């Protein structure tokens, strides 16, 4: 689920919930960048969002990939999002 946050600026964010193919596909669709899935030294899943041949963002499970209104992509924790934006996600019926 894409979650909405706002301040004077707005941002959309998607949570990296796991390393499963469906999750990674959603991250790729959201960022429009290629994504790699690796493991850190402790065996935890991490996703690398390849912004260019020389720039990669790394997101750990539980972190959010954030797209600001100007198109900038970043990785942050939920606390950072709510510190900067008010969440305005609309729940959809299941």
Coordinates of N, CA and C in Angstrom, one line a residue:
X1 N 0.8 -1.2 0.0 CA 0.0 0.0 0.0 C 0.9 1.2 0.0
X2 N 0.6 2.2 -0.9 CA 1.3 3.5 -0.9 C 0.6 4.3 0.2
X3 N 1.4 4.9 1.0 CA 0.9 5.8 2.1 C 1.2 7.2 1.8
X4 N 0.3 8.1 2.1 CA 0.4 9.5 1.8 C 0.8 10.3 3.1
X5 N 1.7 11.3 2.9 CA 2.1 12.2 4.0 C 2.1 13.6 3.4
X6 N 1.9 14.6 4.2 CA 1.9 16.0 3.7 C 2.4 17.0 4.8
X7 N 3.0 18.0 4.3 CA 3.3 19.2 5.0 C 3.1 20.3 4.0
X8 N 3.9 21.3 4.0 CA 3.8 22.3 2.9 C 4.1 21.5 1.6
X9 N 5.0 20.6 1.7 CA 5.3 19.7 0.5 C 4.5 18.5 0.7
X10 N 4.5 17.6 -0.2 CA 3.9 16.3 -0.1 C 4.8 15.2 -0.4
X11 N 4.6 14.1 0.0 CA 5.5 12.9 -0.2 C 4.6 11.7 -0.3
X12 N 5.0 10.7 -1.1 CA 4.4 9.4 -1.0 C 5.5 8.4 -0.5
X13 N 5.1 7.4 0.2 CA 6.1 6.5 0.7 C 5.5 5.0 0.6
X14 N 6.4 4.1 0.4 CA 6.1 2.7 0.4 C 7.0 2.0 1.4
X15 N 6.5 1.1 2.2 CA 7.3 0.4 3.2 C 7.8 -0.9 2.6
X16 N 9.1 -1.1 2.8 CA 9.8 -2.3 2.4 C 9.4 -3.4 3.5
X17 N 8.4 -4.2 3.2 CA 7.9 -5.1 4.3 C 8.7 -6.5 4.3
X18 N 9.3 -6.8 3.1 CA 10.0 -8.1 3.0 C 10.8 -8.1 1.7
X19 N 11.4 -9.1 1.4 CA 12.2 -9.3 0.2 C 11.5 -10.1 -0.9
X20 N 10.2 -10.3 -0.7 CA 9.5 -11.1 -1.7 C 9.3 -10.4 -3.0
X21 N 9.2 -11.2 -4.1 CA 9.1 -10.6 -5.5 C 8.0 -9.6 -5.6
X22 N 6.8 -9.8 -5.0 CA 5.7 -8.9 -5.2 C 6.0 -7.6 -4.5
X23 N 6.7 -7.6 -3.4 CA 7.1 -6.3 -2.7 C 8.1 -5.6 -3.6
X24 N 9.1 -6.3 -4.1 CA 10.2 -5.6 -4.9 C 9.6 -5.1 -6.1
X25 N 8.6 -5.8 -6.7 CA 7.9 -5.2 -7.9 C 7.2 -3.9 -7.6
X26 N 6.6 -3.8 -6.5 CA 5.9 -2.6 -6.1 C 6.9 -1.5 -5.9
X27 N 8.1 -1.8 -5.3 CA 9.1 -0.8 -5.1 C 9.6 -0.3 -6.5
X28 N 9.8 -1.2 -7.4 CA 10.3 -0.8 -8.7 C 9.2 0.1 -9.4
X29 N 8.0 -0.3 -9.3 CA 6.9 0.5 -10.0 C 6.8 1.9 -9.3
X30 N 7.0 1.9 -8.0 CA 6.9 3.2 -7.3 C 8.1 4.1 -7.6
X31 N 9.3 3.6 -7.6 CA 10.5 4.4 -7.8 C 10.8 4.6 -9.3
X32 N 10.4 3.7 -10.1 CA 10.8 3.6 -11.5 C 12.3 3.5 -11.7
X33 N 13.0 2.8 -10.7 CA 14.4 2.5 -10.7 C 14.5 1.0 -10.5
X34 N 15.6 0.4 -11.1 CA 15.9 -1.0 -10.8 C 16.2 -1.2 -9.3
X35 N 15.9 -2.4 -8.8 CA 16.1 -2.7 -7.4 C 16.9 -4.1 -7.3
X36 N 17.8 -4.1 -6.4 CA 18.5 -5.4 -6.1 C 18.1 -5.8 -4.7
X37 N 18.1 -7.1 -4.4 CA 17.8 -7.6 -3.1 C 19.1 -8.4 -2.6
X38 N 19.6 -8.0 -1.5 CA 20.8 -8.6 -0.9 C 20.5 -8.8 0.6
X39 N 21.5 -9.3 1.3 CA 21.5 -9.6 2.7 C 22.7 -8.9 3.4
X40 N 22.4 -8.3 4.5 CA 23.5 -7.7 5.2 C 24.3 -8.8 6.0
X41 N 25.3 -8.4 6.7 CA 26.2 -9.3 7.4 C 25.4 -10.2 8.5
X42 N 24.3 -9.7 8.9 CA 23.5 -10.4 9.9 C 22.4 -11.2 9.3
X43 N 22.3 -11.3 7.9 CA 21.3 -12.1 7.2 C 20.0 -11.4 7.0
X44 N 19.9 -10.1 7.3 CA 18.7 -9.3 7.1 C 18.6 -8.9 5.6
X45 N 17.3 -8.9 5.1 CA 17.1 -8.5 3.7 C 17.3 -7.0 3.6
X46 N 18.0 -6.5 2.6 CA 18.1 -5.1 2.2 C 17.8 -5.0 0.7
X47 N 17.2 -3.9 0.4 CA 17.0 -3.6 -1.0 C 17.8 -2.4 -1.5
X48 N 18.5 -2.6 -2.6 CA 19.3 -1.5 -3.2 C 18.5 -0.9 -4.3
X49 N 18.2 0.4 -4.2 CA 17.5 1.1 -5.3 C 18.6 1.8 -6.1
X50 N 18.7 1.4 -7.4 CA 19.8 1.8 -8.2 C 19.3 3.1 -8.9
X51 N 19.8 4.3 -8.5 CA 19.4 5.5 -9.1 C 20.3 5.9 -10.3
X52 N 21.5 5.4 -10.3 CA 22.4 5.6 -11.4 C 23.6 4.6 -11.2
X53 N 24.4 4.5 -12.2 CA 25.6 3.5 -12.0 C 26.4 3.9 -10.8
X54 N 26.4 5.1 -10.3 CA 27.2 5.5 -9.2 C 26.5 5.8 -7.9
X55 N 25.2 5.6 -7.9 CA 24.4 6.0 -6.8 C 23.3 4.9 -6.5
X56 N 23.4 4.4 -5.2 CA 22.4 3.4 -4.8 C 21.9 3.8 -3.4
X57 N 20.6 3.7 -3.2 CA 20.0 3.9 -1.9 C 19.7 2.5 -1.3
X58 N 20.0 2.3 -0.1 CA 19.8 1.0 0.6 C 18.7 1.1 1.6
X59 N 17.6 0.3 1.5 CA 16.5 0.3 2.4 C 16.5 -1.1 3.1
X60 N 16.3 -1.0 4.4 CA 16.2 -2.3 5.2 C 14.7 -2.6 5.4
X61 N 14.4 -3.8 5.6 CA 13.0 -4.2 5.9 C 12.5 -3.3 7.1
X62 N 11.3 -2.7 6.9 CA 10.7 -1.9 7.9 C 10.9 -0.4 7.6
X63 N 11.8 -0.1 6.7 CA 12.0 1.3 6.3 C 11.1 1.7 5.1
X64 N 11.0 3.0 4.9 CA 10.2 3.5 3.8 C 11.0 4.1 2.7
X65 N 10.6 3.8 1.5 CA 11.2 4.5 0.3 C 10.2 5.7 0.1
X66 N 10.7 6.9 0.1 CA 9.9 8.1 0.1 C 10.2 8.9 -1.2
X67 N 9.1 9.3 -1.9 CA 9.2 10.1 -3.1 C 8.6 11.5 -2.8
X68 N 9.4 12.5 -2.7 CA 9.0 13.9 -2.4 C 8.3 14.5 -3.7
X69 N 7.6 15.6 -3.5 CA 6.8 16.2 -4.6 C 7.7 16.6 -5.7
X70 N 9.0 16.9 -5.4 CA 9.9 17.3 -6.5 C 10.6 16.1 -7.2
X71 N 10.1 14.9 -6.8 CA 10.6 13.7 -7.4 C 11.8 13.0 -6.8
X72 N 12.4 13.7 -5.7 CA 13.5 13.1 -5.0 C 13.1 11.9 -4.3
X73 N 14.0 10.8 -4.4 CA 13.7 9.5 -3.8 C 14.7 9.4 -2.6
X74 N 14.2 9.0 -1.4 CA 15.1 8.8 -0.3 C 14.6 7.6 0.5
X75 N 15.3 7.2 1.5 CA 15.0 6.1 2.4 C 14.9 6.7 3.8
X76 N 13.9 6.4 4.6 CA 13.7 6.9 5.9 C 12.9 6.0 6.8
X77 N 12.9 6.2 8.0 CA 12.1 5.5 9.0 C 10.7 6.2 9.1
X78 N 9.7 5.5 9.6 CA 8.4 6.1 9.8 C 8.5 7.4 10.7
X79 N 9.3 7.3 11.8 CA 9.4 8.5 12.7 C 9.9 9.7 11.9
X80 N 10.8 9.5 11.0 CA 11.3 10.7 10.2 C 10.1 11.2 9.3
X81 N 9.3 10.3 8.7 CA 8.2 10.8 7.9 C 7.2 11.6 8.7
X82 N 6.8 11.1 9.8 CA 5.8 11.8 10.6 C 6.4 13.0 11.3
X83 N 7.7 13.1 11.4 CA 8.3 14.3 11.9 C 8.3 15.5 10.9
X84 N 8.2 15.1 9.7 CA 8.2 16.1 8.6 C 6.9 16.3 7.9
X85 N 6.0 15.2 7.9 CA 4.8 15.3 7.2 C 3.6 14.8 8.1
X86 N 2.4 15.2 7.8 CA 1.2 14.6 8.4 C 0.7 13.5 7.5
X87 N 0.5 12.3 8.0 CA 0.0 11.2 7.2 C -1.4 11.5 6.8
X88 N -1.7 11.3 5.5 CA -3.1 11.6 5.0 C -3.5 10.4 4.2
X89 N -3.0 9.2 4.5 CA -3.4 8.0 3.8 C -4.9 7.7 3.9
X90 N -5.5 7.4 2.8 CA -7.0 7.0 2.9 C -7.0 5.5 2.9
X91 N -7.7 4.9 3.8 CA -7.8 3.5 3.9 C -8.8 3.1 2.8
X92 N -8.5 1.9 2.2 CA -9.5 1.4 1.2 C -10.1 0.1 1.8
X93 N -11.4 -0.1 1.4 CA -12.1 -1.3 1.9 C -11.5 -2.5 1.3
X94 N -11.4 -3.6 2.1 CA -10.8 -4.8 1.6 C -11.9 -5.8 1.2

